[in-house]
XYZ file of C-alpha atoms in Angstrom:
276
model
C 30.683 65.286 -18.943
C 30.645 65.858 -22.879
C 28.359 63.697 -24.421
C 30.938 61.607 -27.439
C 31.093 62.321 -30.182
C 29.583 60.530 -33.769
C 31.563 59.759 -35.848
C 29.540 61.301 -38.296
C 30.568 64.677 -36.172
C 33.949 64.611 -35.993
C 35.263 66.302 -39.208
C 36.891 65.683 -42.594
C 40.585 64.574 -40.091
C 38.735 61.868 -39.390
C 36.713 60.224 -42.140
C 39.648 60.721 -44.112
C 41.512 56.994 -43.120
C 38.367 55.496 -43.521
C 38.180 56.622 -47.098
C 41.779 55.746 -47.887
C 41.610 51.830 -46.514
C 38.633 51.667 -48.990
C 40.647 52.700 -51.773
C 43.130 50.506 -50.437
C 40.829 47.695 -50.583
C 39.730 48.565 -54.533
C 43.247 48.388 -55.481
C 44.054 45.175 -53.964
C 40.724 43.401 -55.217
C 41.802 44.245 -59.123
C 45.163 42.052 -58.270
C 45.059 40.296 -60.931
C 41.740 41.165 -61.878
C 39.616 42.479 -64.271
C 40.011 46.468 -63.203
C 36.476 47.507 -62.190
C 35.180 50.906 -63.706
C 32.481 52.900 -62.489
C 29.972 54.663 -64.861
C 31.776 57.175 -66.285
C 30.141 60.796 -67.149
C 30.749 60.069 -71.222
C 27.874 57.107 -69.973
C 25.603 60.113 -69.278
C 26.199 62.485 -72.052
C 25.663 58.900 -74.110
C 21.775 58.596 -72.869
C 20.784 62.433 -71.977
C 19.159 64.419 -74.904
C 21.393 66.496 -76.381
C 20.400 70.476 -76.573
C 23.932 72.237 -77.206
C 27.683 71.191 -76.899
C 29.781 73.881 -76.067
C 33.476 73.826 -75.582
C 37.187 75.333 -76.037
C 39.245 73.167 -77.762
C 40.928 72.840 -74.364
C 37.431 71.408 -73.368
C 38.133 68.476 -74.460
C 38.418 65.118 -72.584
C 42.368 64.775 -72.016
C 42.826 61.429 -74.415
C 46.018 61.751 -75.848
C 47.608 64.823 -74.627
C 49.402 67.648 -76.757
C 52.614 69.743 -77.197
C 50.999 72.552 -75.735
C 49.085 72.214 -72.455
C 48.191 75.192 -70.345
C 47.214 75.264 -66.941
C 43.583 76.591 -66.136
C 43.213 80.752 -65.688
C 43.642 81.559 -62.362
C 40.520 83.202 -60.808
C 39.307 84.864 -58.038
C 37.350 82.254 -54.852
C 34.388 84.956 -54.800
C 32.991 86.191 -50.953
C 31.147 83.230 -50.986
C 34.004 80.140 -50.784
C 33.488 78.529 -47.521
C 36.866 77.068 -47.228
C 38.546 79.325 -44.231
C 38.932 81.754 -46.326
C 36.181 84.335 -45.862
C 35.118 83.279 -42.732
C 33.447 79.934 -42.389
C 35.715 76.366 -43.565
C 32.757 74.282 -44.418
C 35.905 71.611 -45.938
C 36.783 70.671 -41.798
C 32.606 69.360 -41.792
C 32.164 65.113 -41.399
C 30.487 64.829 -44.984
C 31.270 67.460 -47.156
C 33.809 64.546 -48.801
C 30.166 63.149 -51.380
C 29.178 63.416 -55.039
C 25.683 64.643 -55.046
C 25.640 67.603 -53.335
C 22.216 68.977 -53.628
C 20.814 68.318 -50.100
C 22.832 70.103 -47.610
C 24.649 68.144 -44.964
C 25.115 67.558 -40.885
C 22.309 69.266 -38.888
C 20.710 70.913 -41.747
C 18.784 69.647 -43.857
C 17.823 72.160 -46.890
C 17.650 71.066 -50.853
C 18.345 72.967 -53.643
C 16.012 73.069 -56.027
C 16.467 73.182 -60.068
C 17.220 72.178 -63.225
C 19.410 69.170 -62.643
C 22.812 68.998 -63.282
C 25.715 66.620 -63.800
C 29.380 68.649 -63.430
C 32.364 65.750 -63.897
C 35.980 67.360 -64.264
C 39.191 66.076 -65.450
C 41.923 66.801 -63.595
C 45.065 66.184 -65.726
C 48.834 67.288 -65.898
C 49.831 70.079 -67.789
C 53.067 69.267 -68.236
C 52.417 66.231 -69.726
C 50.668 67.808 -72.234
C 47.670 66.642 -70.733
C 47.774 63.801 -71.564
C 47.641 62.727 -67.512
C 45.149 61.951 -64.948
C 46.154 63.125 -61.868
C 44.672 60.823 -60.015
C 45.075 60.987 -56.156
C 43.609 64.996 -56.033
C 40.841 66.357 -54.712
C 38.863 69.153 -56.180
C 36.091 70.830 -53.932
C 32.996 72.544 -56.422
C 30.456 75.463 -55.081
C 27.732 77.538 -56.393
C 24.876 79.454 -56.146
C 21.512 78.418 -56.359
C 18.318 78.736 -57.955
C 17.678 81.883 -56.545
C 21.230 83.873 -56.344
C 22.128 82.392 -52.981
C 25.530 80.818 -51.933
C 24.292 78.411 -48.533
C 25.981 79.879 -45.791
C 26.742 83.416 -46.869
C 23.097 84.787 -48.536
C 20.173 86.134 -46.351
C 17.589 83.244 -45.372
C 20.458 80.066 -46.012
C 22.767 80.592 -43.754
C 22.162 77.796 -42.143
C 22.274 76.001 -45.110
C 25.546 74.116 -46.739
C 23.867 73.011 -49.459
C 25.812 73.048 -53.079
C 29.201 72.708 -51.818
C 31.227 69.121 -52.308
C 34.476 67.813 -52.236
C 35.354 64.191 -54.034
C 38.505 62.697 -54.814
C 39.560 61.811 -58.592
C 39.805 58.730 -59.800
C 42.154 56.841 -62.311
C 40.553 58.842 -65.177
C 41.288 62.028 -63.248
C 37.685 62.994 -63.282
C 34.985 63.671 -60.324
C 31.156 63.855 -60.818
C 29.212 66.280 -58.739
C 25.098 65.982 -58.760
C 24.286 69.057 -58.674
C 21.312 71.817 -60.080
C 21.897 74.271 -62.583
C 23.281 77.596 -61.400
C 20.740 80.993 -61.558
C 22.621 83.729 -63.096
C 22.161 86.859 -60.495
C 23.337 90.219 -60.779
C 26.735 91.150 -62.761
C 27.867 88.008 -63.196
C 27.881 85.021 -66.017
C 26.392 82.052 -64.935
C 29.833 79.947 -62.965
C 30.490 76.945 -61.221
C 33.903 78.139 -58.641
C 36.250 75.189 -57.970
C 39.447 74.622 -56.247
C 41.768 71.428 -57.179
C 44.173 69.757 -53.633
C 46.946 67.990 -54.238
C 44.797 65.318 -52.308
C 42.089 65.379 -50.014
C 44.359 65.997 -47.045
C 45.040 68.750 -48.432
C 41.762 70.024 -48.615
C 41.543 70.050 -45.371
C 44.025 73.527 -45.261
C 42.883 76.159 -47.560
C 46.094 77.584 -47.915
C 47.819 73.729 -50.018
C 45.061 74.457 -53.620
C 46.749 73.780 -56.592
C 44.100 76.004 -58.568
C 41.631 78.052 -58.372
C 39.249 78.796 -61.301
C 35.576 78.566 -62.453
C 33.566 76.593 -65.341
C 31.282 79.334 -67.777
C 28.333 77.605 -69.015
C 26.972 78.642 -73.052
C 24.165 81.678 -73.487
C 22.200 78.893 -75.679
C 21.986 75.997 -72.367
C 21.012 79.136 -70.161
C 19.033 80.774 -72.475
C 16.589 77.494 -72.360
C 17.469 76.364 -68.472
C 16.178 79.536 -67.282
C 12.922 79.641 -69.626
C 11.918 76.578 -67.200
C 9.988 76.969 -63.828
C 11.805 78.851 -60.558
C 14.546 81.058 -63.255
C 12.421 83.832 -63.457
C 14.868 86.696 -62.307
C 18.214 84.331 -64.630
C 16.031 85.564 -67.601
C 17.057 89.392 -67.400
C 20.048 89.651 -65.813
C 21.305 87.877 -68.493
C 20.226 89.570 -70.998
C 22.172 92.442 -69.246
C 25.208 90.112 -70.082
C 28.193 88.834 -71.673
C 31.007 86.262 -71.745
C 32.324 88.712 -73.163
C 31.960 92.022 -70.772
C 31.332 89.333 -67.747
C 33.878 91.036 -65.154
C 36.268 87.097 -64.836
C 35.648 86.300 -68.348
C 36.508 89.438 -70.587
C 39.769 88.189 -70.435
C 39.266 84.545 -71.966
C 37.180 81.545 -71.988
C 38.091 79.268 -73.490
C 39.236 76.813 -71.076
C 36.587 77.584 -68.564
C 33.828 76.614 -71.245
C 31.423 73.474 -69.929
C 30.202 71.071 -72.652
C 27.252 70.730 -72.456
C 25.116 68.066 -72.783
C 20.868 67.663 -72.836
C 17.532 69.297 -71.976
C 15.362 70.735 -68.909
C 13.183 67.590 -68.509
C 16.525 64.962 -68.286
C 19.023 67.038 -67.062
C 22.335 68.267 -68.001
C 25.485 66.943 -67.626
C 29.084 69.339 -68.089
C 32.502 68.369 -68.685
C 35.522 70.255 -68.796
C 38.875 68.934 -68.708
C 41.149 71.018 -66.010
C 44.933 70.578 -66.549
C 47.210 71.410 -62.992
């Protein structure tokens, strides 16, 4: 007789009812009471020392909306998505719904080292002029490590699944991931991949993706980070590239350039509004 599966081995589909129950409890707890508000990315931004701030007009938080609002540019998932479209599907693994993606989960135990980075994406409804947050959507985010390797795919880290995670957007349309600053590897400007789904349920099926895009970083921030320990290879790679010549961002990057604040010592925050 086979051993009974533990709850954490049953996959994301098993996790969803529990997550939904927690969400309902939070909603019921707020009836007739002052709404509970957690720490937002704005809190982190204000507490971090500022090294640089760069973004296009569409990268600002959607607080008031506008008459026109373009959807986030669609970009390739690349060869290492881990969403089932190219081999392994990490989205079906229990534990993938998480905020801190620096460590692997499940049977893997590796941890990605590097300059701390907190990424906050605000998903908004483009049809509303970017003024309406998309609560209850799901975002799958992934990127390379300090050496330019992708977990699940690159040699030496095929058994790891760090720097990958899924979260559900809150009432502000936001998700926040704790990670590390990615490397610049040969031929690509420093970036982060993400997919937006209509819900956590949709996240188990890669054919139900609402949007697929990439987040870019400003050059001055990259220069500062890559001058720190562990990013030696990124210095030369970055010197051979620009946003204007990158194969993905060369056709425009205003909507994908994150607003980045912080320092190497205290870590960075990167924020981006994602109209869908």
